mmCIF file of C-alpha atoms and ligand atoms in Angstrom:
data_model
loop_
_atom_site.group_PDB
_atom_site.id
_atom_site.type_symbol
_atom_site.label_atom_id
_atom_site.label_comp_id
_atom_site.label_asym_id
_atom_site.label_seq_id
_atom_site.Cartn_x
_atom_site.Cartn_y
_atom_site.Cartn_z
ATOM 1 C CA MET A 1 0.000 0.000 0.000
ATOM 2 C CA LYS A 2 2.777 2.387 1.010
ATOM 3 C CA LYS A 3 4.777 1.587 -2.096
ATOM 4 C CA TRP A 4 1.750 2.207 -4.285
ATOM 5 C CA ARG A 5 1.251 5.589 -2.665
ATOM 6 C CA LEU A 6 4.902 6.529 -3.232
ATOM 7 C CA ASN A 7 4.671 5.459 -6.873
ATOM 8 C CA PHE A 8 1.572 7.547 -7.272
ATOM 9 C CA ARG A 9 3.306 10.567 -5.788
ATOM 10 C CA VAL A 10 6.323 10.209 -8.034
ATOM 11 C CA LEU A 11 4.044 9.810 -11.033
ATOM 12 C CA SER A 12 2.022 12.908 -10.104
ATOM 13 C CA LEU A 13 5.222 14.886 -9.667
ATOM 14 C CA PHE A 14 6.453 13.880 -13.117
ATOM 15 C CA THR A 15 3.066 14.624 -14.672
ATOM 16 C CA LEU A 16 3.072 18.057 -13.062
ATOM 17 C CA LEU A 17 6.658 18.647 -14.199
ATOM 18 C CA ALA A 18 5.840 17.576 -17.754
ATOM 19 C CA PHE A 19 2.830 19.874 -17.715
ATOM 20 C CA VAL A 20 4.827 22.848 -16.442
ATOM 21 C CA LEU A 21 7.736 22.218 -18.818
ATOM 22 C CA SER A 22 5.438 21.770 -21.793
ATOM 23 C CA ALA A 23 4.591 25.451 -21.467
ATOM 24 C CA CYS A 24 8.283 26.238 -21.996
ATOM 25 C CA GLY A 25 8.988 27.292 -25.538
ATOM 26 C CA LYS A 26 6.589 28.401 -28.210
ATOM 27 C CA PRO A 27 6.210 26.263 -31.343
ATOM 28 C CA PHE A 28 7.110 29.220 -33.577
ATOM 29 C CA LEU A 29 10.209 30.249 -31.685
ATOM 30 C CA SER A 30 11.772 27.621 -29.447
ATOM 31 C CA THR A 31 14.673 25.248 -29.959
ATOM 32 C CA LEU A 32 12.893 23.035 -27.415
ATOM 33 C CA LYS A 33 10.086 22.499 -29.930
ATOM 34 C CA PRO A 34 12.054 21.271 -32.941
ATOM 35 C CA ALA A 35 10.120 21.756 -36.168
ATOM 36 C CA GLY A 36 12.195 19.935 -38.759
ATOM 37 C CA GLU A 37 14.909 17.371 -39.393
ATOM 38 C CA VAL A 38 17.833 19.668 -38.552
ATOM 39 C CA ALA A 39 16.273 21.023 -35.362
ATOM 40 C CA GLU A 40 15.368 17.504 -34.238
ATOM 41 C CA GLU A 41 18.877 16.232 -34.759
ATOM 42 C CA GLN A 42 20.353 19.196 -32.907
ATOM 43 C CA TYR A 43 17.791 18.798 -30.139
ATOM 44 C CA SER A 44 18.718 15.140 -29.620
ATOM 45 C CA LEU A 45 22.394 16.155 -29.410
ATOM 46 C CA MET A 46 21.438 18.691 -26.758
ATOM 47 C CA LEU A 47 19.560 16.003 -24.839
ATOM 48 C CA LEU A 48 22.502 13.611 -25.099
ATOM 49 C CA SER A 49 25.045 16.134 -23.835
ATOM 50 C CA THR A 50 22.690 17.301 -21.076
ATOM 51 C CA ALA A 51 22.109 13.692 -19.982
ATOM 52 C CA ILE A 52 25.864 13.034 -19.820
ATOM 53 C CA MET A 53 26.473 16.226 -17.858
ATOM 54 C CA VAL A 54 23.652 15.470 -15.410
ATOM 55 C CA LEU A 55 24.989 11.925 -14.947
ATOM 56 C CA VAL A 56 28.462 13.287 -14.148
ATOM 57 C CA ILE A 57 27.017 15.813 -11.690
ATOM 58 C CA ILE A 58 24.963 13.112 -9.939
ATOM 59 C CA VAL A 59 27.887 10.667 -9.627
ATOM 60 C CA VAL A 60 30.300 13.371 -8.427
ATOM 61 C CA THR A 61 27.742 14.665 -5.900
ATOM 62 C CA ILE A 62 27.127 11.179 -4.522
ATOM 63 C CA ILE A 63 30.870 10.514 -4.142
ATOM 64 C CA PHE A 64 31.344 13.952 -2.592
ATOM 65 C CA ILE A 65 28.612 13.392 0.020
ATOM 66 C CA PHE A 66 29.881 9.872 0.726
ATOM 67 C CA VAL A 67 33.435 11.116 1.300
ATOM 68 C CA ILE A 68 32.306 13.946 3.574
ATOM 69 C CA LEU A 69 30.265 11.551 5.726
ATOM 70 C CA ARG A 70 32.618 8.590 5.645
ATOM 71 C CA PHE A 71 35.837 10.479 6.370
ATOM 72 C CA ARG A 72 34.602 13.202 8.712
ATOM 73 C CA ARG A 73 36.402 13.760 12.002
ATOM 74 C CA ARG A 74 34.806 11.638 14.707
ATOM 75 C CA LYS A 75 34.972 12.022 18.467
ATOM 76 C CA GLY A 76 37.886 10.074 19.881
ATOM 77 C CA GLU A 77 39.491 9.693 16.435
ATOM 78 C CA GLU A 78 40.916 13.220 16.126
ATOM 79 C CA ASN A 79 44.424 12.007 15.384
ATOM 80 C CA VAL A 80 43.542 9.096 13.146
ATOM 81 C CA ILE A 81 44.708 9.594 9.554
ATOM 82 C CA PRO A 82 42.849 7.410 7.004
ATOM 83 C CA LYS A 83 44.722 5.249 4.539
ATOM 84 C CA GLN A 84 46.409 7.486 1.899
ATOM 85 C CA VAL A 85 45.670 6.592 -1.737
ATOM 86 C CA GLU A 86 47.773 9.168 -3.569
ATOM 87 C CA GLY A 87 49.116 7.763 -6.862
ATOM 88 C CA SER A 88 46.693 4.825 -6.821
ATOM 89 C CA ARG A 89 46.930 3.259 -10.253
ATOM 90 C CA LYS A 90 43.412 1.846 -10.101
ATOM 91 C CA LEU A 91 41.831 5.231 -9.333
ATOM 92 C CA GLU A 92 43.986 7.062 -11.894
ATOM 93 C CA ILE A 93 42.880 4.633 -14.592
ATOM 94 C CA ILE A 94 39.206 4.867 -13.612
ATOM 95 C CA TRP A 95 39.057 8.644 -13.716
ATOM 96 C CA THR A 96 40.964 8.855 -16.961
ATOM 97 C CA VAL A 97 39.044 6.174 -18.837
ATOM 98 C CA ILE A 98 35.523 7.244 -17.824
ATOM 99 C CA PRO A 99 35.813 10.831 -19.186
ATOM 100 C CA ILE A 100 37.402 9.484 -22.382
ATOM 101 C CA LEU A 101 34.454 7.126 -22.865
ATOM 102 C CA LEU A 102 31.970 9.923 -22.192
ATOM 103 C CA LEU A 103 33.734 12.170 -24.704
ATOM 104 C CA ILE A 104 33.633 9.418 -27.321
ATOM 105 C CA ILE A 105 29.895 8.935 -26.744
ATOM 106 C CA LEU A 106 29.451 12.677 -27.205
ATOM 107 C CA THR A 107 31.835 13.104 -30.132
ATOM 108 C CA VAL A 108 30.763 10.365 -32.519
ATOM 109 C CA PRO A 109 27.135 11.487 -33.075
ATOM 110 C CA THR A 110 28.159 15.165 -32.992
ATOM 111 C CA VAL A 111 30.782 14.761 -35.727
ATOM 112 C CA ILE A 112 28.433 12.633 -37.864
ATOM 113 C CA SER A 113 25.687 15.280 -37.540
ATOM 114 C CA THR A 114 28.087 18.132 -38.247
ATOM 115 C CA PHE A 115 29.073 16.640 -41.594
ATOM 116 C CA LYS A 116 25.519 15.635 -42.469
ATOM 117 C CA LEU A 117 24.051 19.059 -41.714
ATOM 118 C CA ALA A 118 26.808 20.852 -43.642
ATOM 119 C CA ASP A 119 26.320 18.757 -46.765
ATOM 120 C CA VAL A 120 24.995 21.123 -49.427
ATOM 121 C CA LYS A 121 25.858 19.112 -52.536
ATOM 122 C CA GLY A 122 22.141 18.955 -53.401
ATOM 123 C CA MET A 123 22.105 22.732 -53.784
ATOM 124 C CA LYS A 124 23.210 22.387 -57.404
ATOM 125 C CA ASP A 125 20.244 20.176 -58.386
ATOM 126 C CA LYS A 126 17.982 21.820 -60.917
ATOM 127 C CA ASP A 127 14.840 21.574 -58.794
ATOM 128 C CA ALA A 128 16.498 22.380 -55.452
ATOM 129 C CA VAL A 129 14.952 25.164 -53.413
ATOM 130 C CA VAL A 130 17.731 27.681 -52.862
ATOM 131 C CA VAL A 131 17.535 30.991 -51.016
ATOM 132 C CA ASN A 132 20.321 33.558 -51.069
ATOM 133 C CA VAL A 133 20.040 35.396 -47.787
ATOM 134 C CA ARG A 134 21.608 38.836 -47.468
ATOM 135 C CA ALA A 135 21.659 40.407 -44.021
ATOM 136 C CA ASN A 136 21.687 44.194 -43.716
ATOM 137 C CA LEU A 137 21.370 46.724 -40.898
ATOM 138 C CA TYR A 138 18.479 45.824 -39.897
ATOM 139 C CA TRP A 139 16.642 43.893 -42.567
ATOM 140 C CA TRP A 140 16.862 40.672 -44.541
ATOM 141 C CA GLU A 141 16.826 40.118 -48.287
ATOM 142 C CA PHE A 142 15.723 36.763 -49.697
ATOM 143 C CA GLU A 143 16.654 36.007 -53.274
ATOM 144 C CA TYR A 144 15.374 32.833 -54.959
ATOM 145 C CA PRO A 145 17.821 32.317 -57.845
ATOM 146 C CA ASN A 146 15.869 29.414 -59.402
ATOM 147 C CA GLN A 147 12.566 31.299 -59.303
ATOM 148 C CA LYS A 148 14.357 34.555 -60.215
ATOM 149 C CA ILE A 149 12.625 36.618 -57.565
ATOM 150 C CA ILE A 150 13.783 38.852 -54.755
ATOM 151 C CA THR A 151 11.800 39.600 -51.606
ATOM 152 C CA SER A 152 12.576 40.750 -48.109
ATOM 153 C CA GLN A 153 11.585 40.335 -44.477
ATOM 154 C CA ASP A 154 9.116 37.455 -45.025
ATOM 155 C CA LEU A 155 10.915 34.258 -45.988
ATOM 156 C CA VAL A 156 8.532 31.919 -47.807
ATOM 157 C CA VAL A 157 9.563 28.244 -47.926
ATOM 158 C CA PRO A 158 8.031 24.907 -48.927
ATOM 159 C CA THR A 159 7.570 22.341 -46.153
ATOM 160 C CA ASP A 160 8.923 18.764 -45.908
ATOM 161 C CA LYS A 161 11.847 19.217 -48.267
ATOM 162 C CA LYS A 162 15.380 20.512 -48.015
ATOM 163 C CA VAL A 163 15.705 24.265 -48.425
ATOM 164 C CA TYR A 164 19.292 25.362 -49.100
ATOM 165 C CA PHE A 165 20.594 28.676 -47.833
ATOM 166 C CA ASN A 166 23.491 30.815 -49.068
ATOM 167 C CA ILE A 167 24.080 33.355 -46.357
ATOM 168 C CA LYS A 168 26.064 36.566 -46.386
ATOM 169 C CA ALA A 169 26.007 40.118 -45.029
ATOM 170 C CA SER A 170 26.450 43.418 -46.821
ATOM 171 C CA ASP A 171 27.628 45.660 -43.987
ATOM 172 C CA VAL A 172 28.600 44.081 -40.651
ATOM 173 C CA LYS A 173 28.399 40.539 -39.318
ATOM 174 C CA HIS A 174 24.918 39.224 -38.603
ATOM 175 C CA SER A 175 23.666 35.715 -37.899
ATOM 176 C CA PHE A 176 20.720 33.929 -39.489
ATOM 177 C CA TRP A 177 18.619 31.996 -36.997
ATOM 178 C CA ILE A 178 15.206 30.330 -37.093
ATOM 179 C CA PRO A 179 15.249 28.901 -33.546
ATOM 180 C CA SER A 180 12.616 26.185 -33.929
ATOM 181 C CA VAL A 181 13.914 24.970 -37.295
ATOM 182 C CA GLY A 182 17.684 24.882 -36.881
ATOM 183 C CA GLY A 183 20.813 26.360 -35.350
ATOM 184 C CA LYS A 184 22.183 29.716 -36.367
ATOM 185 C CA LEU A 185 24.670 30.418 -39.150
ATOM 186 C CA ASP A 186 26.877 33.508 -39.359
ATOM 187 C CA ALA A 187 26.241 36.045 -42.095
ATOM 188 C CA ASN A 188 29.695 37.366 -43.022
ATOM 189 C CA THR A 189 30.755 40.087 -45.414
ATOM 190 C CA GLU A 190 33.777 38.185 -46.734
ATOM 191 C CA ASN A 191 32.291 34.793 -47.573
ATOM 192 C CA ASP A 192 29.058 32.858 -48.140
ATOM 193 C CA ASN A 193 28.026 30.343 -45.509
ATOM 194 C CA LYS A 194 25.798 27.512 -46.655
ATOM 195 C CA PHE A 195 23.487 25.057 -44.952
ATOM 196 C CA TRP A 196 20.078 23.467 -45.346
ATOM 197 C CA LEU A 197 16.943 23.293 -43.237
ATOM 198 C CA VAL A 198 13.715 21.310 -43.386
ATOM 199 C CA PHE A 199 10.421 22.866 -42.300
ATOM 200 C CA ASP A 200 8.074 20.170 -40.990
ATOM 201 C CA SER A 201 4.503 20.575 -42.247
ATOM 202 C CA LYS A 202 2.811 19.260 -39.072
ATOM 203 C CA LYS A 203 4.911 21.444 -36.794
ATOM 204 C CA SER A 204 4.290 24.349 -39.116
ATOM 205 C CA LYS A 205 0.529 23.916 -38.556
ATOM 206 C CA GLU A 206 1.126 23.967 -34.789
ATOM 207 C CA ALA A 207 2.952 27.255 -35.292
ATOM 208 C CA ASN A 208 0.070 28.580 -37.443
ATOM 209 C CA GLY A 209 2.297 28.477 -40.517
ATOM 210 C CA VAL A 210 4.689 31.172 -39.309
ATOM 211 C CA PHE A 211 8.068 30.667 -37.638
ATOM 212 C CA TYR A 212 10.078 33.514 -36.180
ATOM 213 C CA GLY A 213 13.553 34.328 -37.425
ATOM 214 C CA LYS A 214 16.150 36.363 -35.617
ATOM 215 C CA CYS A 215 19.513 38.011 -36.024
ATOM 216 C CA ALA A 216 21.784 36.241 -33.561
ATOM 217 C CA GLU A 217 24.907 38.398 -33.768
ATOM 218 C CA LEU A 218 25.111 41.723 -31.957
ATOM 219 C CA CYS A 219 25.188 44.114 -34.926
ATOM 220 C CA GLY A 220 24.075 47.522 -33.647
ATOM 221 C CA PRO A 221 21.435 49.406 -31.646
ATOM 222 C CA SER A 222 18.532 47.649 -33.366
ATOM 223 C CA HIS A 223 20.040 44.156 -33.348
ATOM 224 C CA SER A 224 17.230 42.837 -31.171
ATOM 225 C CA LEU A 225 14.683 44.250 -33.653
ATOM 226 C CA MET A 226 16.271 42.589 -36.680
ATOM 227 C CA ASP A 227 13.536 39.985 -36.965
ATOM 228 C CA PHE A 228 12.053 38.233 -39.952
ATOM 229 C CA LYS A 229 9.142 35.855 -40.383
ATOM 230 C CA VAL A 230 9.110 32.481 -42.076
ATOM 231 C CA ARG A 231 5.937 31.403 -43.833
ATOM 232 C CA ALA A 232 6.141 27.644 -44.319
ATOM 233 C CA VAL A 233 3.671 26.498 -46.995
ATOM 234 C CA SER A 234 3.172 23.319 -49.030
ATOM 235 C CA SER A 235 5.311 22.788 -52.154
ATOM 236 C CA GLY A 236 2.332 23.562 -54.381
ATOM 237 C CA GLU A 237 1.512 26.765 -52.540
ATOM 238 C CA PHE A 238 5.153 27.782 -52.706
ATOM 239 C CA ASP A 239 5.255 27.401 -56.504
ATOM 240 C CA THR A 240 1.996 29.338 -56.866
ATOM 241 C CA TRP A 241 3.281 32.065 -54.556
ATOM 242 C CA ALA A 242 6.454 32.483 -56.622
ATOM 243 C CA LYS A 243 4.552 32.545 -59.934
ATOM 244 C CA ASP A 244 1.899 34.972 -58.672
ATOM 245 C CA LEU A 245 4.449 37.300 -57.147
ATOM 246 C CA LYS A 246 6.248 37.556 -60.480
ATOM 247 C CA LYS A 247 3.089 38.727 -62.183
ATOM 248 C CA ALA A 248 1.799 40.855 -59.320
ATOM 249 C CA LYS A 249 0.919 44.450 -60.167
ATOM 250 C CA PRO A 250 0.209 47.153 -57.580
ATOM 251 C CA ASP A 251 -3.531 47.401 -57.070
ATOM 252 C CA VAL A 252 -3.580 51.221 -57.115
ATOM 253 C CA GLU A 253 -7.234 52.169 -57.276
ATOM 254 C CA THR A 254 -8.116 54.876 -54.812
ATOM 255 C CA ALA A 255 -7.090 58.488 -55.343
ATOM 256 C CA SER A 256 -5.173 58.331 -52.092
ATOM 257 C CA ALA A 257 -3.149 55.287 -53.199
ATOM 258 C CA LYS A 258 -2.435 56.977 -56.523
ATOM 259 C CA ALA A 259 -1.161 60.080 -54.736
ATOM 260 C CA GLY A 260 0.897 57.749 -52.525
ATOM 261 C CA GLN A 261 2.416 56.144 -55.588
ATOM 262 C CA GLU A 262 3.595 59.577 -56.721
ATOM 263 C CA VAL A 263 5.178 60.270 -53.353
ATOM 264 C CA PHE A 264 6.802 56.835 -53.498
ATOM 265 C CA ASN A 265 8.207 57.390 -56.976
ATOM 266 C CA GLU A 266 9.667 60.706 -55.890
ATOM 267 C CA SER A 267 11.110 59.801 -52.525
ATOM 268 C CA CYS A 268 11.430 56.042 -52.052
ATOM 269 C CA ILE A 269 12.029 54.225 -55.291
ATOM 270 C CA GLY A 270 15.736 55.082 -55.346
ATOM 271 C CA CYS A 271 16.262 52.461 -52.641
ATOM 272 C CA HIS A 272 13.083 50.368 -52.542
ATOM 273 C CA ALA A 273 11.990 48.245 -55.497
ATOM 274 C CA VAL A 274 8.365 47.100 -55.723
ATOM 275 C CA ASP A 275 9.058 44.448 -58.359
ATOM 276 C CA VAL A 276 10.389 40.977 -57.461
ATOM 277 C CA LYS A 277 12.364 40.841 -60.701
ATOM 278 C CA ASP A 278 14.836 43.381 -59.408
ATOM 279 C CA ASN A 279 17.901 42.964 -61.602
ATOM 280 C CA ARG A 280 19.994 45.745 -60.165
ATOM 281 C CA PRO A 281 23.310 44.648 -58.632
ATOM 282 C CA GLU A 282 23.091 44.024 -54.904
ATOM 283 C CA GLN A 283 25.028 47.187 -53.932
ATOM 284 C CA ALA A 284 22.186 49.128 -55.533
ATOM 285 C CA ARG A 285 19.562 47.201 -53.574
ATOM 286 C CA GLN A 286 19.970 49.315 -50.469
ATOM 287 C CA ALA A 287 16.573 48.750 -48.886
ATOM 288 C CA PRO A 288 13.999 45.966 -48.639
ATOM 289 C CA ASN A 289 12.171 45.004 -51.820
ATOM 290 C CA LEU A 290 8.518 45.796 -51.134
ATOM 291 C CA ALA A 291 6.775 43.514 -53.639
ATOM 292 C CA GLY A 292 3.716 41.931 -52.018
ATOM 293 C CA PHE A 293 4.191 44.229 -49.024
ATOM 294 C CA SER A 294 0.506 44.350 -48.039
ATOM 295 C CA GLU A 295 0.545 40.648 -47.222
ATOM 296 C CA ARG A 296 3.596 40.681 -44.962
ATOM 297 C CA GLU A 297 3.488 39.514 -41.385
ATOM 298 C CA ARG A 298 5.108 42.584 -39.860
ATOM 299 C CA VAL A 299 5.911 46.217 -40.580
ATOM 300 C CA ALA A 300 9.706 46.744 -40.477
ATOM 301 C CA GLY A 301 10.005 43.182 -39.192
ATOM 302 C CA VAL A 302 8.640 44.019 -35.731
ATOM 303 C CA LEU A 303 5.317 45.916 -35.671
ATOM 304 C CA PRO A 304 1.987 44.124 -36.259
ATOM 305 C CA HIS A 305 1.074 44.590 -39.909
ATOM 306 C CA ASN A 306 -1.589 47.293 -40.170
ATOM 307 C CA LYS A 307 -1.962 50.739 -41.676
ATOM 308 C CA GLU A 308 -1.503 52.544 -38.366
ATOM 309 C CA ASN A 309 1.886 50.929 -37.884
ATOM 310 C CA ILE A 310 2.959 51.650 -41.453
ATOM 311 C CA LYS A 311 2.207 55.301 -40.766
ATOM 312 C CA LYS A 312 4.049 55.167 -37.465
ATOM 313 C CA TRP A 313 7.100 53.717 -39.221
ATOM 314 C CA LEU A 314 7.027 56.242 -42.085
ATOM 315 C CA LYS A 315 6.589 59.189 -39.744
ATOM 316 C CA ASP A 316 9.558 58.347 -37.526
ATOM 317 C CA PRO A 317 11.497 55.191 -38.378
ATOM 318 C CA GLU A 318 14.211 56.117 -35.880
ATOM 319 C CA LYS A 319 11.748 55.702 -33.048
ATOM 320 C CA VAL A 320 10.856 52.176 -34.163
ATOM 321 C CA LYS A 321 14.335 50.954 -35.131
ATOM 322 C CA PRO A 322 17.155 53.164 -33.817
ATOM 323 C CA GLY A 323 20.138 53.382 -36.147
ATOM 324 C CA ASN A 324 18.267 52.163 -39.239
ATOM 325 C CA LYS A 325 19.413 53.374 -42.666
ATOM 326 C CA MET A 326 16.082 54.850 -43.714
ATOM 327 C CA SER A 327 15.906 57.675 -41.170
ATOM 328 C CA GLY A 328 16.769 61.000 -42.747
ATOM 329 C CA THR A 329 16.963 59.713 -46.325
ATOM 330 C CA TYR A 330 13.691 61.274 -47.447
ATOM 331 C CA PRO A 331 12.079 64.681 -46.928
ATOM 332 C CA ASP A 332 9.661 65.262 -44.047
ATOM 333 C CA LEU A 333 6.236 64.096 -45.109
ATOM 334 C CA THR A 334 2.951 65.709 -44.164
ATOM 335 C CA ASP A 335 0.368 63.570 -42.346
ATOM 336 C CA GLU A 336 -1.605 63.452 -45.558
ATOM 337 C CA GLN A 337 1.369 62.212 -47.569
ATOM 338 C CA VAL A 338 2.112 59.566 -44.941
ATOM 339 C CA ASN A 339 -1.494 58.412 -45.179
ATOM 340 C CA GLU A 340 -1.335 58.273 -48.987
ATOM 341 C CA LEU A 341 1.952 56.426 -48.891
ATOM 342 C CA ALA A 342 0.483 53.879 -46.490
ATOM 343 C CA ASP A 343 -2.472 53.392 -48.861
ATOM 344 C CA TYR A 344 -0.084 52.810 -51.752
ATOM 345 C CA LEU A 345 2.001 50.304 -49.761
ATOM 346 C CA MET A 346 -1.161 48.442 -48.830
ATOM 347 C CA SER A 347 -1.941 48.145 -52.535
ATOM 348 C CA LEU A 348 1.204 46.061 -53.157
ATOM 349 C CA LYS A 349 -0.363 42.597 -53.314
ATOM 350 C CA GLU A 350 1.163 39.174 -53.768
ATOM 351 C CA LYS A 351 -0.958 38.427 -56.813
HETATM 352 CU CU1 CUA B 401 21.907 41.866 -37.368
HETATM 353 CU CU2 CUA B 401 22.089 41.483 -35.060
#
């Protein structure tokens, strides 16, 4: 009876713990909720190394407590010195061999995974999904060389297949990271870094189809605001998205949007393209491509996507993202012009 009660208590404790821990980590953001092959493999390596570390801590703690109790000074034995074991061959061998074994257990799967996850030979296949990522202060450009389109801020990817990434930076070092889908990779100015990720379709549904991406390298005052969103869709939807976006024309109907288009063509178009087939060299692409802007997940990568926030951003970008490259590059706009510009931006559809 007693044993049953103890078992029940232990079980309840574990259930409670599992319940509490299950709230840790959001499916769209957490490495603890792996959402693809790469993340799962990295997560199991984390579990393995954590298990080994916990095991070592437990064993060392037990030995430590045992030694303190066993060899403590007792009454009447103040001058007794226990048997000295310095230079014991047996002990020396034990505590050399055990760590070596643990390191081997840790190393073998880690090295195998490292090579597997860095294997980008498939990138050259004709039907491979490839994204050239370019990190900038504080925005992301996504170029799909096989689809011949360029977008920014919202990365759109097909689920359940390898997506290859070519990553670089155009100003300072950044780091490309989609926490729930795979570990980070540095974006350097002097070389391209490559890897692949898989976006799991079931996990994507749990995350409502949108994963969060981050810059993971301190790059300036708005580093923490250098976010992007990842829309993971089925292969079919991805192909349709790419085709539609190529043909998309701004849906400029209202007088206000038309006026906004004029403001845009006077003040913004020097840096921002609104066409995905932007064939200017990358040095000329100094600001995010705005094709399909109205259907993005966020304004400037961080604000909820609505007209009010577009206006807020246009009125004073410095307030939203300190140190960004847009502040001060265009003349002060009246409230009316800001409103018109927002209407025009909202007319940039994905199809
Ligand atoms: Cu870019 Cu931090």
